[in-house]
Short mmCIF file of C-alpha atoms (C1' of nucleotides) in Angstrom, two decimals:
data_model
loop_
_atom_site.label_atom_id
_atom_site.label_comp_id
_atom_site.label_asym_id
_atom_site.label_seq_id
_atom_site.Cartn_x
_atom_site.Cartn_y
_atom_site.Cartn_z
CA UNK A 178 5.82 -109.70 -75.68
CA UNK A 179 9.42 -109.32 -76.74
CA UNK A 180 10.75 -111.31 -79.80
CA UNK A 181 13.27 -113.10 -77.31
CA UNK A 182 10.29 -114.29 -75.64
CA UNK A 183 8.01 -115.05 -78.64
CA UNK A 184 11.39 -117.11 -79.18
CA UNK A 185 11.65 -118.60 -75.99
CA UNK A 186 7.96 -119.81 -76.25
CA UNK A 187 8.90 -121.42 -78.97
CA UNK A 188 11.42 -123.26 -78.30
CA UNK A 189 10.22 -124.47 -74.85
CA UNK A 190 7.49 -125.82 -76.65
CA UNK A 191 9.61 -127.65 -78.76
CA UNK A 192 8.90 -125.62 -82.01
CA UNK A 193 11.58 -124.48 -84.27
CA UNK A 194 10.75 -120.68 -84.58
CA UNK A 195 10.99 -120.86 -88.12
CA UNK A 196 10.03 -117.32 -89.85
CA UNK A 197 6.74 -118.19 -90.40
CA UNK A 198 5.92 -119.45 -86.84
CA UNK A 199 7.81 -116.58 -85.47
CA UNK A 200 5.44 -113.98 -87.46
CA UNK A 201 2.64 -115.77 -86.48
CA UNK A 202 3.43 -115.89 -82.74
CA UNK A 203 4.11 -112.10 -82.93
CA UNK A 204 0.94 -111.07 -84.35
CA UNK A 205 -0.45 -113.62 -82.08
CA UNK A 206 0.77 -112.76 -78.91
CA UNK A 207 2.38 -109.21 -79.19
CA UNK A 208 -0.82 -107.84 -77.60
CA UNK A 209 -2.27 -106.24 -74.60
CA UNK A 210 -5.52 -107.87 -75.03
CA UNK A 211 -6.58 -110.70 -75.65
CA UNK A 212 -7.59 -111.96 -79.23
CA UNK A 213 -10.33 -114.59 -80.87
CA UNK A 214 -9.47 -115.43 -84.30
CA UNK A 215 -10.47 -118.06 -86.92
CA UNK A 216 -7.92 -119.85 -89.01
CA UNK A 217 -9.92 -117.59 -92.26
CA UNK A 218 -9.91 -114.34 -90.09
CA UNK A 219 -6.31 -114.92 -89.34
CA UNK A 220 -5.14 -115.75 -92.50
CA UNK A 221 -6.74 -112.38 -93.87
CA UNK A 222 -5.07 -110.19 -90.79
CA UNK A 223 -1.86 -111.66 -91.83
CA UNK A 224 -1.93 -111.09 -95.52
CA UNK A 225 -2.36 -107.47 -94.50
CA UNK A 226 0.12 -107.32 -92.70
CA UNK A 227 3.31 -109.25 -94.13
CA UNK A 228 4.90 -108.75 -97.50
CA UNK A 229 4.78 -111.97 -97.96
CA UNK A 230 1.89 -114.37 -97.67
CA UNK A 231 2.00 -117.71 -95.48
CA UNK A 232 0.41 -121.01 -97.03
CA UNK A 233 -3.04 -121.36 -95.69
CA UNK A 234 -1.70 -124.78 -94.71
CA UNK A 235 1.21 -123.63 -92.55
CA UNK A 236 -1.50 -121.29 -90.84
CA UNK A 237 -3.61 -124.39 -89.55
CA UNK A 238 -0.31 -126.39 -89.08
CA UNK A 239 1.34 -123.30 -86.72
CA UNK A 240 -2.75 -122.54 -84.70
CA UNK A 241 -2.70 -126.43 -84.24
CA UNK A 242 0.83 -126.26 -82.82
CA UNK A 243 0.08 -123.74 -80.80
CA UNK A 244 -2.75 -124.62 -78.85
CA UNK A 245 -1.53 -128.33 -78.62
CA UNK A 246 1.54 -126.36 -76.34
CA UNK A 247 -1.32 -124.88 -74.70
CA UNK A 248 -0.11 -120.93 -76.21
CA UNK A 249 -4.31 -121.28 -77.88
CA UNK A 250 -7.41 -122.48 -76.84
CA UNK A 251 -10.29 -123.35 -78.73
CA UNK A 252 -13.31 -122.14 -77.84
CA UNK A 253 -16.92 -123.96 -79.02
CA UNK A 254 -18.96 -121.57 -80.93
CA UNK A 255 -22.22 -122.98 -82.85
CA UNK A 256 -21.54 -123.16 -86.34
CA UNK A 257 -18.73 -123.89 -89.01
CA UNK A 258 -15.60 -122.11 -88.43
CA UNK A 259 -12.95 -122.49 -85.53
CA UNK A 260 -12.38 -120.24 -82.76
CA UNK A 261 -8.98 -120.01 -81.02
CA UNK A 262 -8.15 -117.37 -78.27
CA UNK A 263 -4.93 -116.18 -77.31
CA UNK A 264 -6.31 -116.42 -73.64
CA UNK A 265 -5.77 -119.96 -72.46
CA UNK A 266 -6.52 -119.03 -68.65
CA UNK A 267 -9.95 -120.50 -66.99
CA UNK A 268 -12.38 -118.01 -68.22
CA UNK A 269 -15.74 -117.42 -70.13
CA UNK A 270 -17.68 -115.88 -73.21
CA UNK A 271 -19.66 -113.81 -74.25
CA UNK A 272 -21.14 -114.39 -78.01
CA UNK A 273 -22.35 -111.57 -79.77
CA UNK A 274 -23.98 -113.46 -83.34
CA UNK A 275 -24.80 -110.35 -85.18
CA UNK A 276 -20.81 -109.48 -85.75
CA UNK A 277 -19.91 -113.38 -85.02
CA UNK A 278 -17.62 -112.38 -82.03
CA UNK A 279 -16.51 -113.26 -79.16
CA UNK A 280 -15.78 -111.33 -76.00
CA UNK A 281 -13.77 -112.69 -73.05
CA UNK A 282 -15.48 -112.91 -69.10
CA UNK A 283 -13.01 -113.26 -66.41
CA UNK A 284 -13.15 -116.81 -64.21
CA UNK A 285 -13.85 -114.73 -61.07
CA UNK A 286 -16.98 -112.72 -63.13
CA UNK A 287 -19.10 -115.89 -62.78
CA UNK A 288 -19.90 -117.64 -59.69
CA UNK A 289 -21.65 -121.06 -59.75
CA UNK A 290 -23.49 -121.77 -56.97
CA UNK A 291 -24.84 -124.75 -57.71
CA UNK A 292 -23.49 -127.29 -59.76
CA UNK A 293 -24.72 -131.39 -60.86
CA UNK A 294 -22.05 -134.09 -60.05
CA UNK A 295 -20.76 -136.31 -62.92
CA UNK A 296 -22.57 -139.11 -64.49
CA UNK A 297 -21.14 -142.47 -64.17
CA UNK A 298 -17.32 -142.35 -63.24
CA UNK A 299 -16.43 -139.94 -65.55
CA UNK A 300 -15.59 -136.17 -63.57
CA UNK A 301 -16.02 -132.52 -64.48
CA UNK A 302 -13.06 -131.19 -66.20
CA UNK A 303 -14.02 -128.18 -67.08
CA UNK A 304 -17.12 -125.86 -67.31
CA UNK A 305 -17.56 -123.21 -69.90
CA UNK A 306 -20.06 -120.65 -69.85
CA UNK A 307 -21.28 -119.41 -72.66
CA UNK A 308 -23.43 -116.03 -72.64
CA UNK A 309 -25.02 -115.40 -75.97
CA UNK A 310 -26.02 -111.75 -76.82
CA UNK A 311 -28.65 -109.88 -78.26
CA UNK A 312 -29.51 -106.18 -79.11
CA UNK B 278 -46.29 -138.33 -78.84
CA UNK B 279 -48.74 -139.43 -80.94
CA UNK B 280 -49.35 -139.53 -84.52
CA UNK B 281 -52.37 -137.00 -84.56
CA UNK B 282 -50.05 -134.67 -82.21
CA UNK B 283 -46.84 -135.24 -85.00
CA UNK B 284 -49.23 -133.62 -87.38
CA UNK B 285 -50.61 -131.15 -85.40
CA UNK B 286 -46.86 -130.14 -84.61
CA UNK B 287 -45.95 -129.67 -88.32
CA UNK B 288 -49.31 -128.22 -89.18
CA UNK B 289 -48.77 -125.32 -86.47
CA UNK B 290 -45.64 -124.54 -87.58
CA UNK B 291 -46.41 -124.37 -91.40
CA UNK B 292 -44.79 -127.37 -92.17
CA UNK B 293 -46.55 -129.97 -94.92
CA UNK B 294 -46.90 -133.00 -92.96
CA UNK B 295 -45.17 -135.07 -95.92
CA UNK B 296 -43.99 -139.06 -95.51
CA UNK B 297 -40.71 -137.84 -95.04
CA UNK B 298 -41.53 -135.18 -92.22
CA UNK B 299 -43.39 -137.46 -90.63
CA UNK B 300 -41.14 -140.00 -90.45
CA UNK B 301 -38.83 -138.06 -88.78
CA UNK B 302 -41.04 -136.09 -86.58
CA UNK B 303 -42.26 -139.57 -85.23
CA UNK B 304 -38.68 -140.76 -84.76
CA UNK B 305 -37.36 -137.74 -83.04
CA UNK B 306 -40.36 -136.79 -81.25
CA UNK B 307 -42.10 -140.26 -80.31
CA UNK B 308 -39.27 -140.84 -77.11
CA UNK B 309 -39.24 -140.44 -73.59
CA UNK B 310 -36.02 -138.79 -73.20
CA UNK B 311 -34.56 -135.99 -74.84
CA UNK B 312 -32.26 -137.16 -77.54
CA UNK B 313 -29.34 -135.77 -79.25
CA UNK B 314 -27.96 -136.84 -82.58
CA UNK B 315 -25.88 -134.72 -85.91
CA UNK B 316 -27.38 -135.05 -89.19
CA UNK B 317 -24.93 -138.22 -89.67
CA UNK B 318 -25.98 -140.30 -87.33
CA UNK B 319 -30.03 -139.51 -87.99
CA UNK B 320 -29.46 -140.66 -91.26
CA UNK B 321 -27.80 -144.00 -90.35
CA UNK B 322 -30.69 -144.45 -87.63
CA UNK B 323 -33.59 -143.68 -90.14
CA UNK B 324 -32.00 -145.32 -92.73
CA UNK B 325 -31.74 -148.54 -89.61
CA UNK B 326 -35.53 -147.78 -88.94
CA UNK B 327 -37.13 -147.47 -92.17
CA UNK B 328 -37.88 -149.16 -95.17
CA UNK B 329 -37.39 -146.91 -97.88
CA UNK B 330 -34.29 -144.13 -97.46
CA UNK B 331 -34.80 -140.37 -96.85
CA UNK B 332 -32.63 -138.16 -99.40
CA UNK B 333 -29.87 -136.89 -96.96
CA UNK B 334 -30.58 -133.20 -98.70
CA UNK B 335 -34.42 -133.62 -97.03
CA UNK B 336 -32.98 -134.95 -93.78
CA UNK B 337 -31.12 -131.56 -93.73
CA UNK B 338 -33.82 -129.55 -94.75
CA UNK B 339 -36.35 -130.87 -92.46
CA UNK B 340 -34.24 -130.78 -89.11
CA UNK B 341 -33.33 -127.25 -90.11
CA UNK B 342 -37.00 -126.45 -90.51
CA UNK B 343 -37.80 -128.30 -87.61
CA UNK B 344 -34.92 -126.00 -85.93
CA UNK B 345 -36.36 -122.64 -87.32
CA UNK B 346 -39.70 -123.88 -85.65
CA UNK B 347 -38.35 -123.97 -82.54
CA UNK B 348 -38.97 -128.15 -82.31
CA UNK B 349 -34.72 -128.66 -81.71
CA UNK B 350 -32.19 -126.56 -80.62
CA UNK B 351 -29.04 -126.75 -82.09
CA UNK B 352 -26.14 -127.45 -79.28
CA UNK B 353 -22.76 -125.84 -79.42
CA UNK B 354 -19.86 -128.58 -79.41
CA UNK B 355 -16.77 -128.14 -80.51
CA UNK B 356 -15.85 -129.77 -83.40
CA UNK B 357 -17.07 -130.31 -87.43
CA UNK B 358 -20.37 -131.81 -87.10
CA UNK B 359 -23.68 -129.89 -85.52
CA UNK B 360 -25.58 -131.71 -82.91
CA UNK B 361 -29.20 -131.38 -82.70
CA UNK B 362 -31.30 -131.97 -79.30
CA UNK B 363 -34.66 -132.62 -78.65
CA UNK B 364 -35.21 -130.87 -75.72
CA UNK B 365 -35.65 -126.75 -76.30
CA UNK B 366 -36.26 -125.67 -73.04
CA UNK B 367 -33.46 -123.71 -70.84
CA UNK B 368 -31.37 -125.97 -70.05
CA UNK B 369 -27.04 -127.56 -69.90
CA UNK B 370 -24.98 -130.16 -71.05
CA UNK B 371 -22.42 -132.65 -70.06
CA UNK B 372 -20.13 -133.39 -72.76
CA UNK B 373 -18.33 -137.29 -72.84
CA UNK B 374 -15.89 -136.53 -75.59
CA UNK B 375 -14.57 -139.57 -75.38
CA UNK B 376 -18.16 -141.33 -76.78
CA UNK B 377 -18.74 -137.57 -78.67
CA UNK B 378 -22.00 -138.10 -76.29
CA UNK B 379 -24.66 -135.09 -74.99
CA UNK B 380 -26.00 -135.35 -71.86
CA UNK B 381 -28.65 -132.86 -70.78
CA UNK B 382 -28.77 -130.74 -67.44
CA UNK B 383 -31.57 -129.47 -66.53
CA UNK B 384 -31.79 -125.68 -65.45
CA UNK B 385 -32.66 -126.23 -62.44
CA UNK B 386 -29.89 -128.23 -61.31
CA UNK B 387 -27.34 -124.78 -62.18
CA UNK B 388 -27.77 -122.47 -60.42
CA UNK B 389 -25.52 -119.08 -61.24
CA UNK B 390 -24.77 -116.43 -58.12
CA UNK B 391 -22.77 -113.89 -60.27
CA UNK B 392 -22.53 -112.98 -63.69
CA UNK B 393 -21.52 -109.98 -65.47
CA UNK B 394 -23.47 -107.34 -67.19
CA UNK B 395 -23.57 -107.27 -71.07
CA UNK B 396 -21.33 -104.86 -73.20
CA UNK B 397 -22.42 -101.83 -74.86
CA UNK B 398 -26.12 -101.57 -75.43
CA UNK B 399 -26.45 -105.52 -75.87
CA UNK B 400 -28.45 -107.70 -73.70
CA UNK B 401 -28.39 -111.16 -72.76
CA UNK B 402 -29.85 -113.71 -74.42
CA UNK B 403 -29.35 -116.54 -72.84
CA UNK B 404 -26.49 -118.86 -70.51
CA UNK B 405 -25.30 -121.89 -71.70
CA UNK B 406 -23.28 -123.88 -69.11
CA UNK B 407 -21.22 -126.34 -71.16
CA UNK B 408 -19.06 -129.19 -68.65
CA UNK B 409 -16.40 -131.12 -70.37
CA UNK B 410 -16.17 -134.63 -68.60
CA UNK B 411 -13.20 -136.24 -68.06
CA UNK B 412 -12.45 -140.11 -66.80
"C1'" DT C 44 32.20 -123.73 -91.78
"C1'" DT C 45 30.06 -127.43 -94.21
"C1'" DT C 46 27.30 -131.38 -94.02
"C1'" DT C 47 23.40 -133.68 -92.78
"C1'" DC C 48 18.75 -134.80 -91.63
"C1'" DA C 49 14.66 -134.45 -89.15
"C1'" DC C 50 11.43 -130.99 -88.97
"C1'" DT C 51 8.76 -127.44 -91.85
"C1'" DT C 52 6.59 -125.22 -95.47
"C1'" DT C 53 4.12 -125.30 -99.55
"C1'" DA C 54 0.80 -125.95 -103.49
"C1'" DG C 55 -2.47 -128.53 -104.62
"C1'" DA C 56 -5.29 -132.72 -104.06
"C1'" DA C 57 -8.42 -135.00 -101.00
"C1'" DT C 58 -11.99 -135.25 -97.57
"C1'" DA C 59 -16.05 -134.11 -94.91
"C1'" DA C 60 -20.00 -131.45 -93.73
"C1'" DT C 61 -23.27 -128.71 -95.56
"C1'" DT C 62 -25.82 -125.96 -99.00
"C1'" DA C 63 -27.42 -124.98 -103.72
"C1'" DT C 64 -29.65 -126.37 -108.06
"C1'" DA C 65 -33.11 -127.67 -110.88
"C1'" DA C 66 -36.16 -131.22 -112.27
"C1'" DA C 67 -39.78 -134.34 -110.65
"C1'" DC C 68 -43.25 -134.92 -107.20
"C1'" DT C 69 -47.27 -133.90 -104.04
"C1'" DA C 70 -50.47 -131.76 -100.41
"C1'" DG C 71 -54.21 -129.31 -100.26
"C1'" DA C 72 -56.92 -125.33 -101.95
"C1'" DA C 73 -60.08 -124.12 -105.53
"C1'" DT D 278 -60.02 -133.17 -110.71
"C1'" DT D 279 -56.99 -129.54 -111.54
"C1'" DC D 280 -53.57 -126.46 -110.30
"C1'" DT D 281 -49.81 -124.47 -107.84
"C1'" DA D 282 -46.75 -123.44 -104.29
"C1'" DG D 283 -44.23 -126.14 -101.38
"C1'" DT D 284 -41.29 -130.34 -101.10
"C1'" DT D 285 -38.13 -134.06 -102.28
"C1'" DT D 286 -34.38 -135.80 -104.69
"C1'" DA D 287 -29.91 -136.75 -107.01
"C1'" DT D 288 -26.23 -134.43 -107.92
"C1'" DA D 289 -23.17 -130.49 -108.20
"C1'" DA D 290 -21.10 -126.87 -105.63
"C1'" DT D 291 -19.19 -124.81 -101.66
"C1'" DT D 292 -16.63 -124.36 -97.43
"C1'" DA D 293 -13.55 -125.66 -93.81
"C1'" DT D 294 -10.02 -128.54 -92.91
"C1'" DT D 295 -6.60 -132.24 -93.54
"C1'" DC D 296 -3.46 -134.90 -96.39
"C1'" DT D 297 0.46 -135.58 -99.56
"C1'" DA D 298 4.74 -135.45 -101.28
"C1'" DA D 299 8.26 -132.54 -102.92
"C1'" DA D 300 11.28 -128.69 -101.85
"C1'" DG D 301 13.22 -125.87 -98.16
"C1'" DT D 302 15.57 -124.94 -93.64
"C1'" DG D 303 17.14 -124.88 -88.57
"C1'" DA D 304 20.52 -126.54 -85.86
"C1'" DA D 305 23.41 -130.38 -84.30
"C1'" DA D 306 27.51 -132.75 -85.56
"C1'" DA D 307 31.62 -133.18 -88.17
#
DNA sequence: TTTTCACTTTAGAATAATTATAAACTAGAA
DNA sequence: TTCTAGTTTATAATTATTCTAAAGTGAAAA
């Protein structure tokens, strides 16, 4: 992803690319795969990388921003710490607990067959699998 | 569940049946359904429920021992607090996030056609199906 | 350009969930 | 009954995250 586009994401989203968001967004997004980060991980990664540091705060601020324009999800992982993904398509996880990460399963890898309606007027809005791994 | 089974169920797992154990044990364990709850809310129930109050440090200790022994499972849900089910077989949940409520699936009622094989040298543990409900 | 101001960033305080500590208590073996 | 390892408890500490309020900045308007 080109910076033009990192700022065209942006600003269609309504966010000023400020420096900070802009440096976030390209190590977020200037990638061939995909990538599963916490707000601790990614604050680490990026004090690697940049001469200078961003406030912890701006990092949460910016992730939250992000996935509210839908450029993150957050995926559910037992335990403490957040999990965002730069891959906010329909798709699935794998969990491997012994290096706490998270590997992505494409939508069309998993077929359900069979599948219980909705209690009570509410509907399904989305199903998440969730494979967790072992050695 | 009765009270002679409670104490069985702590004695086979090592456990000291103590007042406080028990207490909980019988509250979590004496019901018909499954039941899901986070540490917060069993405290405000037991706390409801019984006459003298549990230290919230033993409430923590004793559902985590009662976790280790394989009496709750621990349910993934996105979010800060960790929910707690009675029910450890295989099996799913609904989540309501409106009401932040659990509702169990059993494993019967999912039934998976395709799934894909685990990466490098790792094996499956186990599937969680996890369906967000919607209005 | 310069001005202006709503939006941002920032350091640090505040909050919330959970875990650690260490002293007092207790179940159950001897 | 005595003794001891296991347990409970109040409280402190830790960890992740959010809040606050002051200083900084993009970008629209003058």
């Amino acid at each position: 992803m080109k910076k033009i586009d990192i700022l065209k994401k942006l600003r269609s989203s309504r966010l000023r690319p400020t420096k900070q968001r802009v440096e976030i967004a390209k190590f977020l997004f200037e990638r061939e795969k995909t990538f599963h980060f916490t707000v601790e991980s990614l604050n680490k990664l990026l004090i690697k990388k940049l001469a200078s540091k961003i406030a912890l705060a701006t990092i949460y601020n910016t992730v939250h921003a992000f996935k509210t324009a839908g450029h993150l999800s957050e995926v559910e992982v037992r335990g403490n710490k957040t999990y965002f993904d730069t891959n906010v398509s329909n798709h699935h996880h794998f969990y491997d607990s012994e290096n706490a990460e998270l590997i992505d399963i494409d939508a069309n890898d998993i077929v359900i067959q069979k599948i219980p309606k909705a209690p009570n007027g509410k509907k399904i809005k989305n199903v998440e699998v969730f494979i967790n791994l072992k050695n």
